[in-house]
């Protein structure tokens, strides 16, 4: 390929590390890993719209498999990309094509989004040979460039909050969806990092009681061409093309590379409010797709190193359902991931990560290996091991469902909690024993080597129905996605309460609101770490769409104008109760044994008649009702100053039966007087709290939860 020298540039050998583009105050060091390349060029651009570089510099120095060069005089704001030479032999897993400009996988900022064009593909579109015939069209006019940046942000005294898991309330949110329709945020910054940090947004999160916001992917991502051609977009962002750069689409800054400092300011402001930032990260695959996907970065830099290939190396192993899988067995790919994680912790000050399809990262060869090299390295890393690490413990490959099998130090999205709680409240045949197990922290999954806080409890998440839709639809309604309603999960464990979707039937609407309160109460009073889907607390609906990944519109955005204020107040109360009472935030497992002679156990389960449950009672799939006693003197934990943590006793009645049921309170040994603080059958909270005595009966309405708190003498 012809080298272009529009200006004479002096170059030095440079250094292999750190990878990417590093400005030292006098110039820029460029470094790129490629094991199989024969030559590498760095191309410099003056403006992001430029189709032709101002200069291309051949990198001649290589340390092992890292190509490096230093160019004095270059400054922050410089735009660049790489061209990588080597054989184009897809059947051997080699897809080098120097006609394609490539995004730096270690670039810290990207200048824009790609403009879809056939030139972005490494092969000739329409060729009868498919991806075997190399394209010779230059892709530079259509590809965004990486940006040389500098670290000039003033963090002041910002420090990691290190909020313990047991005190954590997670709020899963989309940067745009959470802020786009919020009337309290200025229009010019809605949908951005600046909007998340706006005082109105922060006040709302604080008033709700949130301690950590988990942002859906903000790594720079690609919208698939087929979605783009249909007028849709990859709204969720699970299609990463760079693991360092915060996506420019969520930036209000007009400065070149300004998205970095805007993101940092967001983190800094949230930290000042006592709110942690957790990032949803996608290290399992990239946005380059299958062998028929574009050549944007990794594929053109070193396809055989970055991706897991089949025995027939033209094709990719696909454990993700997206066309490819990153090769975490390869040391240099592992290094890229670890460097990325450390960058987000040390430079961007984030507090943790939720790993999308994390089982993929554990795969050694074709098996899911719990002690794979990825987890070994994280466990030994003094930086990464100290933040919140949350796994989505499944992928789409064989044996990929790994709930409960991640190493110590990891928490997991507990899909079994979600399924069980949904089944219980919709009245499906299920054992009370499983419900009790999920409510108490899922000891069957985590007790061997972890604690209740390993369970990230959720009823709804971005993928699936919202909570309002969960009680309003029996079937998915994904017609807007353009796939004839064939996409998305078919088995939702939902119940529409008697009518599909919108209805004017007041009794159905009342039942739906009650079911939402049941789900919320179960979520926030269960042992483990609760995660709330943004908007569920105000009744957000997606009109039955359970796979809104491509809907950047009212289907996905939170409708703040029509928020359910009553539900919001109820959710705030639940979170407040959880925060004020350590009995719901245990760090150790229940023992189920008496604390001392003559006392009662730390937990006890009762039939509605007021007698303790027997082994036989647990295994009736038709049984829908039970009560649990939580002993505030049996928390088995201590403060930092080594003082024992104690609390009031609680007695909680669960009635998933469709009819009202009388519950008799246990004898005085468990508590003499009780105050009703929650009754999900009540639309509005009564100011006067009902008082009950031991042995007394009280009625729990059909499909309701009643929470009683011990009244002290």
XYZ file of C-alpha atoms in Angstrom:
713
model
C 0.000 0.000 0.000
C 1.293 3.477 -0.902
C 2.489 5.472 2.119
C 1.377 9.096 2.288
C 3.680 11.743 3.720
C 1.963 15.113 3.541
C 4.497 16.422 6.028
C 7.922 15.304 7.181
C 7.742 13.678 10.613
C 10.628 12.813 12.860
C 10.199 9.519 14.678
C 11.902 7.672 17.511
C 11.815 3.993 18.407
C 9.355 4.514 21.260
C 8.263 1.997 23.864
C 6.022 -1.087 23.773
C 4.077 -0.087 26.887
C 1.646 1.260 27.715
C -0.375 0.143 24.724
C -2.323 2.755 22.783
C -1.424 6.429 22.329
C 0.387 8.099 25.242
C 1.252 11.805 25.344
C 4.205 12.660 27.593
C 4.179 16.434 27.204
C 6.575 16.458 24.243
C 5.097 13.923 21.857
C 3.050 10.756 21.504
C 4.061 7.119 21.829
C 1.971 4.718 19.724
C 1.907 1.032 20.623
C -0.143 -1.831 19.177
C -0.192 -5.579 19.793
C -0.322 -7.819 16.711
C 1.314 -11.220 16.739
C 0.782 -12.145 13.095
C 1.126 -8.802 11.303
C 3.967 -8.166 8.824
C 3.799 -4.344 9.068
C 1.879 -1.626 10.919
C 1.222 2.025 10.092
C -0.208 4.806 12.225
C -2.243 7.288 10.181
C -2.701 10.851 11.429
C -5.734 13.021 10.648
C -6.253 16.749 11.134
C -10.061 16.699 11.355
C -12.566 13.992 12.170
C -14.303 14.500 8.805
C -11.068 13.978 6.854
C -11.077 11.032 4.469
C -7.350 11.276 3.822
C -4.650 11.301 6.508
C -2.165 14.146 6.775
C 0.550 11.553 7.306
C 1.057 7.822 7.646
C 4.078 6.524 9.542
C 5.360 2.997 9.089
C 6.166 1.442 12.469
C 9.435 -0.402 12.128
C 10.182 -1.390 15.703
C 8.646 -4.418 17.324
C 9.214 -5.816 20.798
C 7.986 -9.375 20.761
C 4.494 -8.862 19.309
C 4.079 -5.185 20.178
C 4.688 -2.579 17.457
C 5.752 0.857 18.693
C 6.901 4.294 17.559
C 7.317 7.724 19.181
C 6.453 10.894 17.254
C 7.666 14.116 18.887
C 5.611 17.257 18.531
C 2.180 15.617 18.457
C -0.327 16.887 21.016
C -3.607 15.895 22.701
C -6.478 16.107 20.269
C -4.494 14.394 17.498
C -6.745 12.008 15.522
C -5.335 8.694 14.367
C -5.975 5.143 13.243
C -3.924 2.082 12.314
C -3.446 0.098 9.127
C -2.119 -3.405 9.641
C -0.461 -5.510 6.918
C -0.365 -9.266 6.671
C -1.892 -12.158 4.739
C -5.577 -12.170 3.909
C -6.355 -15.870 4.247
C -9.680 -16.243 6.106
C -9.552 -20.024 5.827
C -6.448 -19.829 8.067
C -8.015 -17.276 10.413
C -5.939 -14.407 8.974
C -7.905 -11.334 7.847
C -5.321 -8.567 7.467
C -6.336 -5.834 5.060
C -4.255 -2.628 4.897
C -7.033 -0.892 2.962
C -9.023 -0.753 6.197
C -8.360 1.918 8.786
C -8.627 0.401 12.263
C -9.689 1.801 15.619
C -7.019 1.539 18.298
C -8.281 -1.110 20.757
C -6.475 0.830 23.502
C -7.655 4.283 22.415
C -9.091 6.389 25.232
C -11.546 8.432 23.140
C -13.188 8.081 19.731
C -14.199 11.032 17.580
C -17.642 9.877 16.437
C -19.706 6.967 15.170
C -19.102 4.970 12.025
C -20.940 5.736 8.798
C -22.070 2.400 7.393
C -20.608 1.641 3.985
C -19.457 -1.463 2.117
C -15.894 -0.198 2.512
C -15.996 -1.091 6.217
C -15.974 -4.782 5.357
C -12.680 -6.581 4.822
C -14.144 -8.647 2.003
C -15.861 -7.629 -1.195
C -19.595 -7.330 -0.559
C -21.587 -9.268 -3.153
C -18.704 -11.474 -4.246
C -19.684 -15.084 -5.013
C -16.707 -16.065 -2.839
C -18.296 -14.385 0.170
C -15.746 -13.278 2.771
C -12.854 -14.959 0.914
C -12.256 -12.139 -1.586
C -10.415 -9.156 -0.068
C -11.886 -5.680 -0.496
C -9.510 -2.975 -1.694
C -11.728 0.021 -0.922
C -10.378 2.453 1.662
C -12.551 2.554 4.784
C -11.003 5.703 6.294
C -13.809 8.066 5.171
C -16.381 6.024 7.078
C -14.576 5.063 10.281
C -14.327 7.318 13.378
C -10.798 8.055 14.525
C -9.226 7.569 17.920
C -8.087 10.680 19.804
C -4.848 11.311 21.669
C -5.847 12.521 25.143
C -4.237 13.808 28.300
C -5.085 13.161 31.934
C -5.795 16.689 33.170
C -8.877 16.209 35.352
C -8.901 17.525 38.922
C -10.385 14.792 41.082
C -9.805 16.867 44.231
C -10.219 14.500 47.160
C -12.396 11.904 45.399
C -11.931 8.435 46.843
C -13.624 5.071 46.364
C -16.745 4.887 48.527
C -16.312 1.159 49.233
C -19.921 0.719 50.346
C -20.276 -2.838 51.704
C -22.433 -5.163 49.646
C -24.898 -5.605 52.502
C -25.593 -1.853 52.466
C -25.854 -1.619 48.680
C -29.002 -0.803 46.690
C -28.314 -1.100 42.944
C -30.237 0.865 40.307
C -29.800 -0.487 36.764
C -30.140 2.402 34.335
C -29.460 3.477 30.758
C -27.684 6.840 30.421
C -30.116 8.119 27.800
C -33.269 6.291 28.856
C -33.010 7.502 32.444
C -32.573 11.181 31.552
C -34.025 11.864 28.084
C -37.560 12.780 29.167
C -36.768 14.190 32.602
C -38.313 17.686 32.650
C -36.094 18.723 35.575
C -32.939 18.329 33.468
C -32.001 20.962 30.829
C -32.828 19.730 27.325
C -29.346 20.411 25.986
C -27.729 17.816 28.274
C -30.438 15.144 28.444
C -29.234 11.693 27.491
C -25.658 12.317 28.621
C -23.215 11.701 31.432
C -23.765 15.331 32.448
C -27.500 14.601 32.794
C -26.828 11.662 35.133
C -24.785 14.043 37.289
C -27.319 16.891 37.162
C -28.555 17.899 40.646
C -32.134 16.870 39.771
C -30.972 13.383 38.864
C -28.770 13.035 41.922
C -31.524 14.301 44.238
C -33.912 11.713 42.844
C -31.469 8.841 43.356
C -30.739 10.024 46.898
C -34.430 10.385 47.777
C -35.115 6.915 46.409
C -32.326 5.494 48.548
C -29.999 4.251 45.812
C -26.357 3.627 46.752
C -25.044 2.440 43.367
C -26.100 3.204 39.814
C -25.281 0.386 37.391
C -24.972 1.912 33.937
C -25.729 -0.176 30.892
C -22.757 -0.291 28.481
C -20.927 2.998 27.988
C -17.876 1.547 26.224
C -17.899 2.812 22.628
C -20.154 0.463 20.684
C -21.449 -0.245 17.181
C -25.001 -0.226 15.884
C -25.387 -3.306 13.681
C -25.804 -2.561 9.991
C -29.016 -4.557 9.681
C -30.564 -2.469 12.473
C -29.295 0.744 10.905
C -30.830 -0.224 7.560
C -34.197 -0.774 9.275
C -34.071 2.633 10.962
C -33.358 1.072 14.353
C -30.306 1.244 16.601
C -28.376 -0.832 19.119
C -29.895 1.081 22.026
C -28.638 -1.182 24.820
C -25.026 -0.968 23.639
C -23.943 -4.601 24.047
C -21.800 -4.390 20.909
C -18.483 -2.969 22.102
C -15.715 -1.923 19.704
C -13.385 -0.313 22.266
C -12.943 -1.097 25.961
C -11.511 2.245 27.092
C -13.443 5.024 25.377
C -16.685 6.293 26.946
C -19.187 6.418 24.109
C -19.384 9.857 22.529
C -23.132 9.502 21.961
C -23.658 10.033 25.688
C -21.578 13.210 25.824
C -22.804 16.799 25.928
C -19.267 18.122 25.433
C -18.301 19.810 22.167
C -14.582 19.424 22.871
C -12.511 16.802 21.075
C -12.205 14.034 23.657
C -14.413 15.959 26.091
C -16.434 12.839 26.847
C -13.656 11.643 29.172
C -13.761 14.585 31.569
C -17.560 14.685 31.364
C -17.677 11.056 32.473
C -15.194 11.759 35.258
C -17.253 14.714 36.455
C -20.311 12.463 36.589
C -18.474 9.953 38.774
C -17.102 12.706 40.988
C -20.540 14.271 41.515
C -22.195 10.924 42.241
C -19.460 10.076 44.737
C -20.056 13.365 46.536
C -23.672 12.255 46.932
C -22.606 8.863 48.293
C -23.522 6.956 45.134
C -21.201 4.422 43.541
C -20.871 3.847 39.788
C -20.908 0.299 38.427
C -20.371 -0.318 34.713
C -22.009 -3.068 32.689
C -19.092 -4.341 30.582
C -19.012 -6.647 27.562
C -15.638 -8.387 27.425
C -17.085 -11.553 25.922
C -17.460 -10.411 22.291
C -17.029 -7.361 20.077
C -19.161 -5.435 17.601
C -17.390 -6.965 14.589
C -19.808 -9.909 14.488
C -19.331 -13.129 12.528
C -17.082 -13.792 9.532
C -19.525 -11.684 7.526
C -19.167 -8.700 9.849
C -17.121 -5.522 9.311
C -13.390 -5.029 9.877
C -13.221 -2.135 12.332
C -10.473 -2.986 14.827
C -9.602 -6.377 16.358
C -10.344 -8.433 13.236
C -7.958 -6.407 11.116
C -5.284 -6.076 13.806
C -4.932 -9.798 14.496
C -8.059 -11.878 14.005
C -6.447 -15.168 15.026
C -5.237 -13.739 18.339
C -8.264 -11.735 19.457
C -11.034 -14.231 18.637
C -11.904 -17.813 19.450
C -11.907 -19.651 16.116
C -13.371 -23.000 15.200
C -11.226 -25.846 13.901
C -12.177 -24.519 10.482
C -10.552 -21.168 11.200
C -12.698 -19.186 8.804
C -15.474 -19.353 11.402
C -15.820 -18.163 14.986
C -16.778 -19.877 18.194
C -19.987 -18.138 19.267
C -20.873 -18.530 22.939
C -22.587 -15.146 22.957
C -25.152 -15.273 20.167
C -23.509 -12.263 18.529
C -21.234 -13.956 16.009
C -17.896 -14.031 17.853
C -16.211 -14.628 21.195
C -13.088 -12.883 22.498
C -10.164 -15.219 23.074
C -9.507 -14.815 26.791
C -7.148 -17.795 26.656
C -4.690 -15.605 24.721
C -2.374 -13.760 27.178
C -2.350 -10.500 25.228
C -6.142 -10.420 25.047
C -6.312 -11.069 28.778
C -3.853 -8.215 29.297
C -6.046 -5.879 27.256
C -9.064 -6.719 29.424
C -7.146 -6.335 32.681
C -5.578 -3.064 31.547
C -9.037 -1.813 30.605
C -10.494 -2.722 33.998
C -7.621 -1.047 35.833
C -8.017 2.048 33.656
C -11.680 2.421 34.578
C -10.851 1.972 38.259
C -7.708 4.101 38.546
C -8.296 6.770 35.900
C -12.103 6.937 35.778
C -12.742 6.085 39.469
C -15.581 3.617 38.882
C -16.532 1.343 41.762
C -17.239 -1.964 40.083
C -18.338 -3.940 37.072
C -21.172 -6.172 35.991
C -19.765 -8.651 33.456
C -22.141 -9.465 30.616
C -22.330 -13.206 29.797
C -19.528 -13.821 32.278
C -19.524 -17.599 31.761
C -17.909 -16.908 28.393
C -14.900 -15.418 30.167
C -14.455 -18.626 32.149
C -14.271 -20.907 29.142
C -10.938 -22.703 28.736
C -11.135 -24.315 25.305
C -14.807 -25.376 25.120
C -15.554 -26.006 28.782
C -16.720 -23.514 31.374
C -13.906 -23.634 33.917
C -14.698 -21.991 37.225
C -11.000 -21.418 37.890
C -10.113 -20.191 34.413
C -7.156 -17.879 33.898
C -9.429 -14.827 33.718
C -10.555 -15.348 37.306
C -7.080 -16.325 38.517
C -5.653 -13.030 37.278
C -8.465 -10.936 38.746
C -8.137 -12.708 42.086
C -4.425 -11.833 42.221
C -4.747 -8.270 40.943
C -4.418 -5.767 43.829
C -6.607 -3.189 42.047
C -9.354 -5.127 40.280
C -9.947 -7.586 43.114
C -10.887 -4.735 45.463
C -13.928 -3.387 43.574
C -17.402 -4.830 43.128
C -17.323 -7.728 40.669
C -20.738 -8.937 39.512
C -21.241 -11.759 37.036
C -24.101 -12.412 34.692
C -23.463 -16.126 35.256
C -24.543 -17.581 31.927
C -23.879 -17.566 28.207
C -25.600 -19.237 25.243
C -23.124 -22.094 24.875
C -23.508 -25.643 26.164
C -23.143 -25.755 29.942
C -23.179 -21.981 30.099
C -25.702 -21.610 32.948
C -23.349 -21.205 35.894
C -25.435 -19.563 38.624
C -23.766 -20.223 41.968
C -20.472 -21.408 40.499
C -18.331 -18.283 40.450
C -15.312 -17.918 42.772
C -15.193 -16.176 46.166
C -15.103 -12.411 45.812
C -17.704 -12.436 43.051
C -21.391 -11.619 43.290
C -23.856 -12.928 40.711
C -27.106 -11.921 39.101
C -29.302 -14.559 40.694
C -31.546 -15.728 37.862
C -33.002 -18.401 40.138
C -34.223 -15.709 42.543
C -35.915 -13.906 39.650
C -37.628 -17.043 38.368
C -38.735 -18.296 41.775
C -40.194 -14.995 42.956
C -42.059 -14.523 39.698
C -43.466 -18.059 39.904
C -44.542 -17.677 43.511
C -46.519 -14.500 42.973
C -48.149 -15.598 39.719
C -49.390 -18.737 41.454
C -47.362 -21.295 39.518
C -46.810 -24.742 40.979
C -43.640 -24.405 43.030
C -42.327 -25.544 46.380
C -42.376 -23.219 49.360
C -38.904 -24.519 50.188
C -37.414 -22.828 47.139
C -39.185 -19.552 47.904
C -37.847 -19.652 51.470
C -34.364 -20.420 50.170
C -34.355 -17.492 47.771
C -35.767 -15.146 50.422
C -32.961 -16.063 52.824
C -30.078 -15.550 50.378
C -29.934 -18.743 48.265
C -27.701 -20.762 50.580
C -27.970 -23.715 48.189
C -25.998 -21.683 45.646
C -23.509 -19.728 47.737
C -23.113 -21.232 51.210
C -20.041 -23.364 50.486
C -17.619 -20.501 49.925
C -19.530 -17.208 49.934
C -22.146 -15.228 51.853
C -25.709 -14.028 51.220
C -24.297 -10.879 49.607
C -23.067 -12.999 46.686
C -26.675 -12.983 45.468
C -27.683 -9.957 43.403
C -31.444 -10.257 43.715
C -33.636 -8.922 40.946
C -37.130 -9.493 39.610
C -36.694 -7.475 36.411
C -33.737 -6.148 34.419
C -33.156 -4.394 31.118
C -33.579 -7.724 29.308
C -37.227 -8.717 29.674
C -40.449 -7.185 30.947
C -40.519 -4.181 33.234
C -42.222 -4.892 36.551
C -45.432 -3.222 35.416
C -45.427 -5.291 32.233
C -44.699 -8.442 34.228
C -48.146 -8.116 35.812
C -49.843 -6.822 32.641
C -48.864 -9.250 29.877
C -48.882 -12.995 29.402
C -47.116 -12.757 26.043
C -44.323 -10.616 24.613
C -45.247 -7.877 22.147
C -42.061 -7.136 20.220
C -43.579 -6.215 16.869
C -41.718 -2.873 16.813
C -38.419 -4.763 16.609
C -39.197 -5.828 13.045
C -38.657 -9.548 13.609
C -42.303 -10.684 13.514
C -42.310 -11.009 17.305
C -39.868 -13.937 17.038
C -37.158 -12.302 19.154
C -37.073 -12.144 22.936
C -37.837 -14.682 25.652
C -41.046 -16.696 25.282
C -41.224 -18.041 28.841
C -41.520 -14.890 30.943
C -43.161 -16.271 34.084
C -45.580 -13.364 33.886
C -49.313 -13.040 34.582
C -51.547 -10.314 33.209
C -54.048 -10.527 36.106
C -56.959 -11.165 33.750
C -56.480 -8.966 30.690
C -53.655 -8.592 28.171
C -52.090 -5.159 28.276
C -54.020 -1.934 28.742
C -57.430 -2.216 30.370
C -60.050 -0.038 32.038
C -61.074 -2.786 34.450
C -60.516 -1.240 37.889
C -60.315 -4.574 39.688
C -57.586 -5.809 37.348
C -55.663 -2.562 37.678
C -55.931 -2.736 41.464
C -54.633 -6.313 41.469
C -51.739 -5.369 39.208
C -50.674 -2.578 41.538
C -50.885 -4.989 44.465
C -48.783 -7.581 42.646
C -46.104 -4.976 41.967
C -46.041 -4.140 45.680
C -45.717 -7.856 46.467
C -42.754 -8.183 44.123
C -41.114 -5.023 45.450
C -41.555 -6.082 49.072
C -40.097 -9.518 48.427
C -37.158 -8.000 46.550
C -36.161 -5.466 49.193
C -36.707 -7.627 52.269
C -34.838 -10.685 50.940
C -31.287 -11.429 52.023
C -28.751 -10.531 49.356
C -28.227 -7.344 47.354
C -31.356 -5.872 45.720
C -31.187 -4.499 42.184
C -33.995 -2.284 40.910
C -34.599 -1.696 37.213
C -34.769 2.050 36.574
C -38.362 3.183 36.223
C -39.958 0.175 37.922
C -40.465 2.327 41.006
C -42.704 4.709 39.037
C -44.576 2.140 36.934
C -42.627 2.311 33.658
C -44.035 0.248 30.781
C -42.570 -0.920 27.479
C -46.035 -1.919 26.242
C -45.149 -5.593 26.465
C -41.836 -5.400 24.596
C -39.464 -7.732 26.429
C -36.473 -7.197 24.148
C -36.243 -3.446 23.560
C -32.553 -3.568 22.659
C -33.143 -1.650 19.407
C -35.742 0.865 20.604
C -34.244 4.306 21.173
C -37.656 5.901 21.657
C -40.595 6.127 24.057
C -40.663 2.336 24.391
C -37.380 2.469 26.321
C -37.237 5.962 27.789
C -38.580 6.573 31.291
C -41.839 8.530 31.179
C -41.347 10.949 34.047
C -44.491 12.969 33.348
C -46.753 9.998 34.138
C -44.873 8.548 37.073
C -46.791 6.641 39.726
C -46.166 8.768 42.814
C -47.880 6.276 45.139
C -45.653 3.423 43.983
C -42.603 5.662 44.250
C -43.434 6.478 47.874
C -43.985 2.788 48.618
C -40.629 1.850 47.099
C -38.877 4.605 49.028
C -40.408 3.256 52.229
C -39.235 -0.286 51.497
C -35.694 0.887 50.827
C -35.756 2.990 53.989
C -36.886 -0.022 56.046
C -34.113 -2.132 54.563
C -31.477 0.503 55.300
C -32.653 1.081 58.864
C -32.829 -2.603 59.824
C -29.726 -4.810 59.562
C -31.907 -7.899 59.941
C -32.599 -7.586 56.188
C -28.916 -7.053 55.326
C -27.224 -10.025 56.927
C -23.622 -10.860 56.109
C -23.815 -14.380 57.505
C -26.165 -17.277 56.906
C -29.124 -18.094 59.099
C -28.429 -21.105 61.306
C -32.012 -22.008 62.165
C -30.907 -23.004 65.656
C -31.678 -21.574 69.080
C -29.289 -18.842 70.114
C -29.088 -20.153 73.668
C -31.002 -22.407 75.999
C -34.601 -21.308 76.411
C -34.448 -18.818 73.513
C -35.803 -18.933 69.986
C -33.896 -19.500 66.743
C -32.496 -16.777 64.516
C -35.178 -17.697 61.964
C -38.368 -19.747 62.131
C -41.054 -20.592 59.570
C -44.728 -20.896 60.431
C -47.930 -22.179 58.938
C -50.886 -19.783 58.927
C -52.167 -21.612 62.009
C -49.191 -20.265 63.950
C -47.354 -23.589 64.295
C -43.828 -24.128 63.019
C -43.512 -25.802 59.637
C -42.373 -29.411 59.358
C -40.354 -31.061 56.596
C -43.553 -32.345 55.055
C -45.067 -28.863 54.840
C -42.219 -27.613 52.623
C -42.860 -29.979 49.765
C -46.472 -29.211 48.863
C -46.546 -27.467 45.508
C -50.113 -26.323 46.130
C -49.198 -24.471 49.332
C -48.974 -20.733 48.731
C -48.847 -19.248 52.217
C -46.379 -19.106 55.070
C -44.897 -16.763 57.657
C -41.323 -16.145 58.737
C -39.914 -14.922 62.040
C -36.641 -12.981 61.853
C -34.800 -12.701 65.160
C -33.144 -9.306 65.570
C -30.902 -10.710 68.306
C -29.532 -13.407 65.992
C -27.872 -11.394 63.234
C -24.463 -12.863 64.098
C -22.454 -9.827 62.962
C -20.446 -7.020 64.514
C -19.686 -3.399 63.791
C -16.217 -2.209 62.809
C -15.667 -1.456 66.507
C -16.585 -5.103 67.218
C -19.919 -4.290 68.852
C -22.687 -6.861 68.197
C -25.293 -5.789 65.648
C -28.863 -6.268 66.841
C -32.286 -5.237 65.601
C -36.006 -5.576 66.269
C -37.764 -8.851 65.535
C -39.882 -9.061 62.372
C -42.733 -11.356 61.408
C -43.649 -11.447 57.711
C -46.759 -13.066 56.242
C -46.754 -14.215 52.619
C -50.101 -15.129 51.087
C -49.900 -15.931 47.362
C -53.302 -17.638 47.497
C -56.081 -15.799 45.674
C -58.269 -15.735 48.803
C -57.750 -13.959 52.101
C -56.256 -16.056 54.857
C -56.229 -15.721 58.641
C -52.789 -15.974 60.244
C -52.342 -16.635 63.955
C -49.311 -14.972 65.506
C -46.926 -17.236 67.446
C -46.646 -17.265 71.215
C -44.963 -14.660 73.388
C -41.526 -16.268 73.121
C -41.282 -14.730 69.634
C -42.739 -11.378 70.560
C -45.579 -10.074 72.671
C -46.732 -7.155 70.553
C -46.414 -6.409 66.849
C -46.946 -3.287 64.720
C -48.042 -3.635 61.110
C -45.686 -1.512 58.992
C -46.419 -2.917 55.497
C -49.598 -4.318 54.000
C -49.416 -4.649 50.222
C -53.208 -4.949 49.990
C -53.510 -1.310 51.036
C -53.442 1.196 48.204
C -52.552 4.069 50.518
C -50.554 3.875 53.719
C -52.580 4.291 56.886
C -51.093 6.744 59.343
C -52.280 4.750 62.345
C -50.251 1.537 62.543
C -52.318 -1.450 63.643
C -51.139 -3.212 66.809
C -51.412 -6.983 67.358
C -50.651 -9.255 70.310
C -49.105 -12.710 70.377
C -51.591 -15.485 69.604
C -53.950 -13.024 67.933
C -55.291 -13.588 64.422
C -54.982 -11.152 61.568
C -56.123 -11.459 58.003
C -53.786 -11.255 55.030
C -55.695 -10.399 51.876
C -55.415 -12.671 48.872
C -52.083 -12.176 47.114
C -50.495 -9.925 49.713
C -47.577 -9.452 52.085
C -47.935 -8.177 55.650
C -44.842 -7.049 57.542
C -44.987 -6.835 61.332
C -42.314 -5.218 63.483
C -41.812 -6.024 67.150
C -43.184 -3.357 69.475
C -40.770 -2.847 72.283
C -42.019 -2.370 75.794
